[in-house]
């Protein structure tokens, strides 16, 4: 992803958005001061952009931040995260302790690398968009995947379950994308899990054998692609 520099600070990187500032460890005090001065609501960080912190303590100085995206970072202490009381968007790095998401009740968009130590995701009532990466439990089922009951758009990428059985009911879900779930053979439980689903897409789920049949049975669907094949399209 490409970012720019404005007045000496990294800005405008990826999901953090155009009006964002990158955290560089070599000048972290300057970055924090600039965020405070301008009341910037969105921040980001990555090792290849100069982020080398192993704690999130600096967040205590900028508790008004609402959007946060960290890529490929390794953090040993995340307690500073809980000082950001109004966080709405969080892209979560994989190498970290577990997070108690119940302490971040205002979240609306959550992108996570699965961590079995996370708790509280299923207590979030404002999350509309939820992405889960690398969900590969030993049991190879969706039983341990925590899902916000309010979710409307969800993506699961790189997961090992064979079926959707065990996945929590999502009564408000309108869009579901399953990508690179290469063990997945059946989505037969989809109508009961997501009774209001309008869009369903799969990508690189080569073993799936009932996707078309299930999609055609769901009267709520307006758009569906199974791999490269369009199964349902009611938008035309």
PDB file of C-alpha atoms in Angstrom:
ATOM      1  CA  UNK A   1       0.000   0.000   0.000  1.00  0.00           C
ATOM      2  CA  UNK A   2       1.177   3.505  -0.825  1.00  0.00           C
ATOM      3  CA  UNK A   3       1.240   6.436   1.582  1.00  0.00           C
ATOM      4  CA  UNK A   4       2.372  10.037   1.285  1.00  0.00           C
ATOM      5  CA  UNK A   5       4.142  12.559   3.466  1.00  0.00           C
ATOM      6  CA  UNK A   6       2.500  15.787   4.481  1.00  0.00           C
ATOM      7  CA  UNK A   7       4.382  18.323   6.595  1.00  0.00           C
ATOM      8  CA  UNK A   8       6.905  15.584   7.325  1.00  0.00           C
ATOM      9  CA  UNK A   9       4.397  12.986   8.567  1.00  0.00           C
ATOM     10  CA  UNK A  10       3.246   9.787   6.901  1.00  0.00           C
ATOM     11  CA  UNK A  11      -0.384  10.087   5.855  1.00  0.00           C
ATOM     12  CA  UNK A  12      -3.163   8.519   3.796  1.00  0.00           C
ATOM     13  CA  UNK A  13      -2.282   4.830   4.039  1.00  0.00           C
ATOM     14  CA  UNK A  14      -4.710   2.079   3.074  1.00  0.00           C
ATOM     15  CA  UNK A  15      -7.753   1.430   5.279  1.00  0.00           C
ATOM     16  CA  UNK A  16      -6.709   4.160   7.706  1.00  0.00           C
ATOM     17  CA  UNK A  17      -8.001   6.659   5.157  1.00  0.00           C
ATOM     18  CA  UNK A  18      -6.762   9.901   3.628  1.00  0.00           C
ATOM     19  CA  UNK A  19      -6.876  11.966   6.812  1.00  0.00           C
ATOM     20  CA  UNK A  20      -4.573   9.744   8.872  1.00  0.00           C
ATOM     21  CA  UNK A  21      -1.097   9.845  10.393  1.00  0.00           C
ATOM     22  CA  UNK A  22       1.437   7.029  10.547  1.00  0.00           C
ATOM     23  CA  UNK A  23       3.221   6.260  13.812  1.00  0.00           C
ATOM     24  CA  UNK A  24       7.017   6.162  13.395  1.00  0.00           C
ATOM     25  CA  UNK A  25       8.925   4.902  16.433  1.00  0.00           C
ATOM     26  CA  UNK A  26      11.994   7.038  15.728  1.00  0.00           C
ATOM     27  CA  UNK A  27       9.862  10.158  16.222  1.00  0.00           C
ATOM     28  CA  UNK A  28       6.891   8.892  18.149  1.00  0.00           C
ATOM     29  CA  UNK A  29       6.674  11.967  20.391  1.00  0.00           C
ATOM     30  CA  UNK A  30       6.446  14.204  17.321  1.00  0.00           C
ATOM     31  CA  UNK A  31       3.777  11.965  15.774  1.00  0.00           C
ATOM     32  CA  UNK A  32       1.697  11.992  18.941  1.00  0.00           C
ATOM     33  CA  UNK A  33       2.054  15.773  19.272  1.00  0.00           C
ATOM     34  CA  UNK A  34       0.891  16.293  15.677  1.00  0.00           C
ATOM     35  CA  UNK A  35      -2.092  13.999  16.213  1.00  0.00           C
ATOM     36  CA  UNK A  36      -2.981  15.961  19.349  1.00  0.00           C
ATOM     37  CA  UNK A  37      -2.530  19.329  17.647  1.00  0.00           C
ATOM     38  CA  UNK A  38      -4.724  18.445  14.658  1.00  0.00           C
ATOM     39  CA  UNK A  39      -7.068  16.095  16.558  1.00  0.00           C
ATOM     40  CA  UNK A  40      -6.474  13.459  13.896  1.00  0.00           C
ATOM     41  CA  UNK A  41      -8.962  10.616  14.319  1.00  0.00           C
ATOM     42  CA  UNK A  42      -7.177   7.937  12.246  1.00  0.00           C
ATOM     43  CA  UNK A  43      -3.716   6.367  12.704  1.00  0.00           C
ATOM     44  CA  UNK A  44      -1.700   3.506  11.226  1.00  0.00           C
ATOM     45  CA  UNK A  45       1.578   1.681  11.627  1.00  0.00           C
ATOM     46  CA  UNK A  46       3.718  -1.036  10.050  1.00  0.00           C
ATOM     47  CA  UNK A  47       7.349  -2.145  10.497  1.00  0.00           C
ATOM     48  CA  UNK A  48       8.234  -1.182   6.934  1.00  0.00           C
ATOM     49  CA  UNK A  49       6.851   2.298   7.671  1.00  0.00           C
ATOM     50  CA  UNK A  50       8.900   2.740  10.831  1.00  0.00           C
ATOM     51  CA  UNK A  51       6.579   1.346  13.514  1.00  0.00           C
ATOM     52  CA  UNK A  52       8.637  -0.700  15.990  1.00  0.00           C
ATOM     53  CA  UNK A  53       6.697  -0.322  19.256  1.00  0.00           C
ATOM     54  CA  UNK A  54       6.056  -3.462  21.301  1.00  0.00           C
ATOM     55  CA  UNK A  55       3.368  -1.816  23.433  1.00  0.00           C
ATOM     56  CA  UNK A  56       0.412   0.448  22.690  1.00  0.00           C
ATOM     57  CA  UNK A  57       1.058   2.740  25.640  1.00  0.00           C
ATOM     58  CA  UNK A  58       1.294   5.786  23.365  1.00  0.00           C
ATOM     59  CA  UNK A  59      -2.458   5.497  22.752  1.00  0.00           C
ATOM     60  CA  UNK A  60      -3.103   6.811  26.263  1.00  0.00           C
ATOM     61  CA  UNK A  61      -2.030  10.222  24.965  1.00  0.00           C
ATOM     62  CA  UNK A  62      -4.492  10.199  22.031  1.00  0.00           C
ATOM     63  CA  UNK A  63      -7.685   8.603  23.424  1.00  0.00           C
ATOM     64  CA  UNK A  64      -9.872  10.496  20.918  1.00  0.00           C
ATOM     65  CA  UNK A  65      -8.668   8.346  17.971  1.00  0.00           C
ATOM     66  CA  UNK A  66     -11.508   6.523  16.182  1.00  0.00           C
ATOM     67  CA  UNK A  67      -9.746   4.542  13.437  1.00  0.00           C
ATOM     68  CA  UNK A  68      -6.667   2.366  13.803  1.00  0.00           C
ATOM     69  CA  UNK A  69      -4.892   0.065  11.347  1.00  0.00           C
ATOM     70  CA  UNK A  70      -1.683  -1.828  12.179  1.00  0.00           C
ATOM     71  CA  UNK A  71      -0.109  -4.208   9.697  1.00  0.00           C
ATOM     72  CA  UNK A  72       2.365  -7.009  10.416  1.00  0.00           C
ATOM     73  CA  UNK A  73       3.383  -5.646  13.820  1.00  0.00           C
ATOM     74  CA  UNK A  74       4.343  -7.623  16.935  1.00  0.00           C
ATOM     75  CA  UNK A  75       3.071  -6.267  20.242  1.00  0.00           C
ATOM     76  CA  UNK A  76       3.529  -7.779  23.718  1.00  0.00           C
ATOM     77  CA  UNK A  77       1.258  -5.367  25.654  1.00  0.00           C
ATOM     78  CA  UNK A  78      -2.041  -4.030  24.322  1.00  0.00           C
ATOM     79  CA  UNK A  79      -3.410  -2.402  27.503  1.00  0.00           C
ATOM     80  CA  UNK A  80      -3.092   1.099  26.025  1.00  0.00           C
ATOM     81  CA  UNK A  81      -5.741   0.113  23.502  1.00  0.00           C
ATOM     82  CA  UNK A  82      -8.448   0.232  26.167  1.00  0.00           C
ATOM     83  CA  UNK A  83      -7.877   3.961  26.662  1.00  0.00           C
ATOM     84  CA  UNK A  84      -9.339   4.602  23.183  1.00  0.00           C
ATOM     85  CA  UNK A  85     -12.924   4.550  24.377  1.00  0.00           C
ATOM     86  CA  UNK A  86     -14.611   5.609  21.114  1.00  0.00           C
ATOM     87  CA  UNK A  87     -12.731   3.377  18.671  1.00  0.00           C
ATOM     88  CA  UNK A  88     -14.904   2.642  15.632  1.00  0.00           C
ATOM     89  CA  UNK A  89     -12.548   0.939  13.153  1.00  0.00           C
ATOM     90  CA  UNK A  90      -9.798  -1.510  14.117  1.00  0.00           C
ATOM     91  CA  UNK A  91      -7.535  -3.556  11.880  1.00  0.00           C
ATOM     92  CA  UNK A  92      -5.934  -6.054  14.257  1.00  0.00           C
ATOM     93  CA  UNK A  93      -2.457  -7.509  13.880  1.00  0.00           C
ATOM     94  CA  UNK A  94      -1.831 -11.250  14.515  1.00  0.00           C
ATOM     95  CA  UNK A  95       1.182 -11.245  16.867  1.00  0.00           C
ATOM     96  CA  UNK A  96      -0.351  -9.959  20.066  1.00  0.00           C
ATOM     97  CA  UNK A  97      -1.977 -10.938  23.373  1.00  0.00           C
ATOM     98  CA  UNK A  98      -5.691 -11.635  23.466  1.00  0.00           C
ATOM     99  CA  UNK A  99      -7.999  -8.610  23.417  1.00  0.00           C
ATOM    100  CA  UNK A 100     -11.121  -8.110  25.496  1.00  0.00           C
ATOM    101  CA  UNK A 101     -13.323  -6.524  22.843  1.00  0.00           C
ATOM    102  CA  UNK A 102     -16.132  -5.880  25.316  1.00  0.00           C
ATOM    103  CA  UNK A 103     -14.032  -2.875  26.406  1.00  0.00           C
ATOM    104  CA  UNK A 104     -14.387  -1.408  22.886  1.00  0.00           C
ATOM    105  CA  UNK A 105     -18.198  -1.234  22.607  1.00  0.00           C
ATOM    106  CA  UNK A 106     -18.328   1.486  19.924  1.00  0.00           C
ATOM    107  CA  UNK A 107     -16.580  -0.618  17.264  1.00  0.00           C
ATOM    108  CA  UNK A 108     -18.379  -0.573  13.913  1.00  0.00           C
ATOM    109  CA  UNK A 109     -15.751  -2.249  11.703  1.00  0.00           C
ATOM    110  CA  UNK A 110     -13.406  -5.013  12.858  1.00  0.00           C
ATOM    111  CA  UNK A 111     -10.741  -6.824  10.846  1.00  0.00           C
ATOM    112  CA  UNK A 112      -8.902  -9.517  12.788  1.00  0.00           C
ATOM    113  CA  UNK A 113      -6.386 -12.277  12.444  1.00  0.00           C
ATOM    114  CA  UNK A 114      -7.958 -14.998  14.584  1.00  0.00           C
ATOM    115  CA  UNK A 115      -6.547 -15.246  18.104  1.00  0.00           C
ATOM    116  CA  UNK A 116      -8.006 -17.928  20.376  1.00  0.00           C
ATOM    117  CA  UNK A 117      -7.353 -15.691  23.405  1.00  0.00           C
ATOM    118  CA  UNK A 118      -9.711 -12.939  22.214  1.00  0.00           C
ATOM    119  CA  UNK A 119     -12.937 -12.502  24.159  1.00  0.00           C
ATOM    120  CA  UNK A 120     -15.989 -10.265  23.965  1.00  0.00           C
ATOM    121  CA  UNK A 121     -16.410 -10.061  20.189  1.00  0.00           C
ATOM    122  CA  UNK A 122     -19.833 -11.649  20.516  1.00  0.00           C
ATOM    123  CA  UNK A 123     -20.871  -8.871  22.911  1.00  0.00           C
ATOM    124  CA  UNK A 124     -20.360  -6.078  20.360  1.00  0.00           C
ATOM    125  CA  UNK A 125     -23.670  -4.627  19.205  1.00  0.00           C
ATOM    126  CA  UNK A 126     -22.513  -1.892  16.814  1.00  0.00           C
ATOM    127  CA  UNK A 127     -20.243  -3.861  14.473  1.00  0.00           C
ATOM    128  CA  UNK A 128     -21.574  -3.772  10.920  1.00  0.00           C
ATOM    129  CA  UNK A 129     -18.495  -5.047   9.043  1.00  0.00           C
ATOM    130  CA  UNK A 130     -16.431  -8.004  10.272  1.00  0.00           C
ATOM    131  CA  UNK A 131     -13.475  -9.685   8.542  1.00  0.00           C
ATOM    132  CA  UNK A 132     -11.695 -12.754   9.944  1.00  0.00           C
ATOM    133  CA  UNK A 133      -8.379 -13.988   8.571  1.00  0.00           C
ATOM    134  CA  UNK A 134      -6.573 -17.275   9.215  1.00  0.00           C
ATOM    135  CA  UNK A 135      -9.229 -19.103  11.222  1.00  0.00           C
ATOM    136  CA  UNK A 136      -7.638 -22.550  11.496  1.00  0.00           C
ATOM    137  CA  UNK A 137      -8.593 -24.264  14.781  1.00  0.00           C
ATOM    138  CA  UNK A 138      -7.454 -27.835  15.407  1.00  0.00           C
ATOM    139  CA  UNK A 139     -11.051 -29.065  15.446  1.00  0.00           C
ATOM    140  CA  UNK A 140     -11.654 -27.525  11.992  1.00  0.00           C
ATOM    141  CA  UNK A 141     -15.154 -26.247  12.809  1.00  0.00           C
ATOM    142  CA  UNK A 142     -16.626 -22.777  13.216  1.00  0.00           C
ATOM    143  CA  UNK A 143     -17.685 -23.389  16.822  1.00  0.00           C
ATOM    144  CA  UNK A 144     -14.939 -21.176  18.301  1.00  0.00           C
ATOM    145  CA  UNK A 145     -15.459 -18.240  15.965  1.00  0.00           C
ATOM    146  CA  UNK A 146     -16.920 -15.317  17.906  1.00  0.00           C
ATOM    147  CA  UNK A 147     -19.321 -13.226  15.837  1.00  0.00           C
ATOM    148  CA  UNK A 148     -20.949  -9.858  16.656  1.00  0.00           C
ATOM    149  CA  UNK A 149     -24.741 -10.315  16.496  1.00  0.00           C
ATOM    150  CA  UNK A 150     -25.112  -6.954  14.724  1.00  0.00           C
ATOM    151  CA  UNK A 151     -22.866  -7.825  11.756  1.00  0.00           C
ATOM    152  CA  UNK A 152     -24.218  -6.986   8.290  1.00  0.00           C
ATOM    153  CA  UNK A 153     -21.151  -7.636   6.106  1.00  0.00           C
ATOM    154  CA  UNK A 154     -18.731 -10.459   6.830  1.00  0.00           C
ATOM    155  CA  UNK A 155     -15.729 -12.023   5.161  1.00  0.00           C
ATOM    156  CA  UNK A 156     -13.825 -15.146   6.197  1.00  0.00           C
ATOM    157  CA  UNK A 157     -10.475 -15.628   4.482  1.00  0.00           C
ATOM    158  CA  UNK A 158      -8.129 -18.617   4.896  1.00  0.00           C
ATOM    159  CA  UNK A 159     -10.169 -20.899   7.122  1.00  0.00           C
ATOM    160  CA  UNK A 160     -10.050 -24.685   7.550  1.00  0.00           C
ATOM    161  CA  UNK A 161     -13.616 -25.822   8.510  1.00  0.00           C
ATOM    162  CA  UNK A 162     -15.402 -28.269   6.208  1.00  0.00           C
ATOM    163  CA  UNK A 163     -18.914 -26.965   6.867  1.00  0.00           C
ATOM    164  CA  UNK A 164     -20.659 -23.875   8.234  1.00  0.00           C
ATOM    165  CA  UNK A 165     -22.224 -25.873  11.065  1.00  0.00           C
ATOM    166  CA  UNK A 166     -21.357 -24.318  14.413  1.00  0.00           C
ATOM    167  CA  UNK A 167     -21.254 -20.771  13.048  1.00  0.00           C
ATOM    168  CA  UNK A 168     -23.339 -18.388  15.150  1.00  0.00           C
ATOM    169  CA  UNK A 169     -26.680 -17.173  13.868  1.00  0.00           C
ATOM    170  CA  UNK A 170     -26.413 -13.779  12.165  1.00  0.00           C
ATOM    171  CA  UNK A 171     -29.946 -12.418  11.861  1.00  0.00           C
ATOM    172  CA  UNK A 172     -28.831  -9.084  10.347  1.00  0.00           C
ATOM    173  CA  UNK A 173     -26.229 -10.401   7.898  1.00  0.00           C
ATOM    174  CA  UNK A 174     -26.738  -9.142   4.336  1.00  0.00           C
ATOM    175  CA  UNK A 175     -23.388  -9.923   2.708  1.00  0.00           C
ATOM    176  CA  UNK A 176     -21.056 -12.912   3.166  1.00  0.00           C
ATOM    177  CA  UNK A 177     -17.803 -13.659   1.383  1.00  0.00           C
ATOM    178  CA  UNK A 178     -15.849 -16.888   1.888  1.00  0.00           C
ATOM    179  CA  UNK A 179     -12.354 -16.836   0.408  1.00  0.00           C
ATOM    180  CA  UNK A 180      -9.654 -19.497   0.331  1.00  0.00           C
ATOM    181  CA  UNK A 181     -11.632 -21.845   2.576  1.00  0.00           C
ATOM    182  CA  UNK A 182     -10.137 -24.799   0.771  1.00  0.00           C
ATOM    183  CA  UNK A 183     -11.558 -27.554   2.999  1.00  0.00           C
ATOM    184  CA  UNK A 184     -15.111 -26.225   2.719  1.00  0.00           C
ATOM    185  CA  UNK A 185     -17.443 -28.779   1.144  1.00  0.00           C
ATOM    186  CA  UNK A 186     -20.881 -27.600   2.272  1.00  0.00           C
ATOM    187  CA  UNK A 187     -22.767 -24.373   3.020  1.00  0.00           C
ATOM    188  CA  UNK A 188     -25.987 -26.231   3.731  1.00  0.00           C
ATOM    189  CA  UNK A 189     -26.476 -24.447   7.060  1.00  0.00           C
ATOM    190  CA  UNK A 190     -26.385 -21.000   5.436  1.00  0.00           C
ATOM    191  CA  UNK A 191     -30.176 -20.390   5.206  1.00  0.00           C
ATOM    192  CA  UNK A 192     -30.625 -20.911   8.946  1.00  0.00           C
ATOM    193  CA  UNK A 193     -27.477 -18.999   9.913  1.00  0.00           C
ATOM    194  CA  UNK A 194     -28.206 -15.943   7.743  1.00  0.00           C
ATOM    195  CA  UNK A 195     -31.934 -15.837   6.947  1.00  0.00           C
ATOM    196  CA  UNK A 196     -31.759 -12.279   5.508  1.00  0.00           C
ATOM    197  CA  UNK A 197     -28.670 -12.761   3.355  1.00  0.00           C
ATOM    198  CA  UNK A 198     -28.725 -10.753   0.106  1.00  0.00           C
ATOM    199  CA  UNK A 199     -25.210 -11.264  -1.290  1.00  0.00           C
ATOM    200  CA  UNK A 200     -23.063 -14.390  -1.169  1.00  0.00           C
ATOM    201  CA  UNK A 201     -19.662 -14.886  -2.807  1.00  0.00           C
ATOM    202  CA  UNK A 202     -17.005 -17.571  -2.657  1.00  0.00           C
ATOM    203  CA  UNK A 203     -13.443 -17.441  -3.966  1.00  0.00           C
ATOM    204  CA  UNK A 204     -10.977 -20.331  -4.147  1.00  0.00           C
ATOM    205  CA  UNK A 205     -13.260 -22.724  -2.256  1.00  0.00           C
ATOM    206  CA  UNK A 206     -12.655 -25.501  -4.772  1.00  0.00           C
ATOM    207  CA  UNK A 207     -14.159 -28.380  -2.765  1.00  0.00           C
ATOM    208  CA  UNK A 208     -17.532 -26.723  -2.242  1.00  0.00           C
ATOM    209  CA  UNK A 209     -20.151 -28.940  -3.874  1.00  0.00           C
ATOM    210  CA  UNK A 210     -23.537 -27.558  -2.782  1.00  0.00           C
ATOM    211  CA  UNK A 211     -23.019 -23.809  -3.183  1.00  0.00           C
ATOM    212  CA  UNK A 212     -25.222 -23.404  -6.244  1.00  0.00           C
ATOM    213  CA  UNK A 213     -28.044 -25.548  -4.878  1.00  0.00           C
ATOM    214  CA  UNK A 214     -28.109 -23.717  -1.536  1.00  0.00           C
ATOM    215  CA  UNK A 215     -27.925 -20.295  -3.191  1.00  0.00           C
ATOM    216  CA  UNK A 216     -30.849 -21.040  -5.489  1.00  0.00           C
ATOM    217  CA  UNK A 217     -32.919 -22.141  -2.498  1.00  0.00           C
ATOM    218  CA  UNK A 218     -32.503 -18.797  -0.698  1.00  0.00           C
ATOM    219  CA  UNK A 219     -35.219 -16.398  -1.796  1.00  0.00           C
ATOM    220  CA  UNK A 220     -33.549 -13.461  -0.057  1.00  0.00           C
ATOM    221  CA  UNK A 221     -30.436 -13.604  -2.278  1.00  0.00           C
ATOM    222  CA  UNK A 222     -30.064 -10.818  -4.836  1.00  0.00           C
ATOM    223  CA  UNK A 223     -26.497 -11.520  -5.899  1.00  0.00           C
ATOM    224  CA  UNK A 224     -24.368 -14.656  -5.752  1.00  0.00           C
ATOM    225  CA  UNK A 225     -21.080 -15.792  -7.262  1.00  0.00           C
ATOM    226  CA  UNK A 226     -19.689 -19.250  -6.585  1.00  0.00           C
ATOM    227  CA  UNK A 227     -16.120 -18.882  -7.745  1.00  0.00           C
ATOM    228  CA  UNK A 228     -16.286 -17.263 -11.173  1.00  0.00           C
ATOM    229  CA  UNK A 229     -19.851 -18.391 -11.846  1.00  0.00           C
ATOM    230  CA  UNK A 230     -22.755 -16.026 -11.369  1.00  0.00           C
ATOM    231  CA  UNK A 231     -25.589 -17.976  -9.765  1.00  0.00           C
ATOM    232  CA  UNK A 232     -28.049 -15.230  -8.821  1.00  0.00           C
ATOM    233  CA  UNK A 233     -28.360 -11.663 -10.061  1.00  0.00           C
ATOM    234  CA  UNK A 234     -31.449  -9.594  -9.324  1.00  0.00           C
ATOM    235  CA  UNK A 235     -29.767  -6.184  -9.584  1.00  0.00           C
ATOM    236  CA  UNK A 236     -30.223  -5.908 -13.342  1.00  0.00           C
TER     237      UNK A 236
END
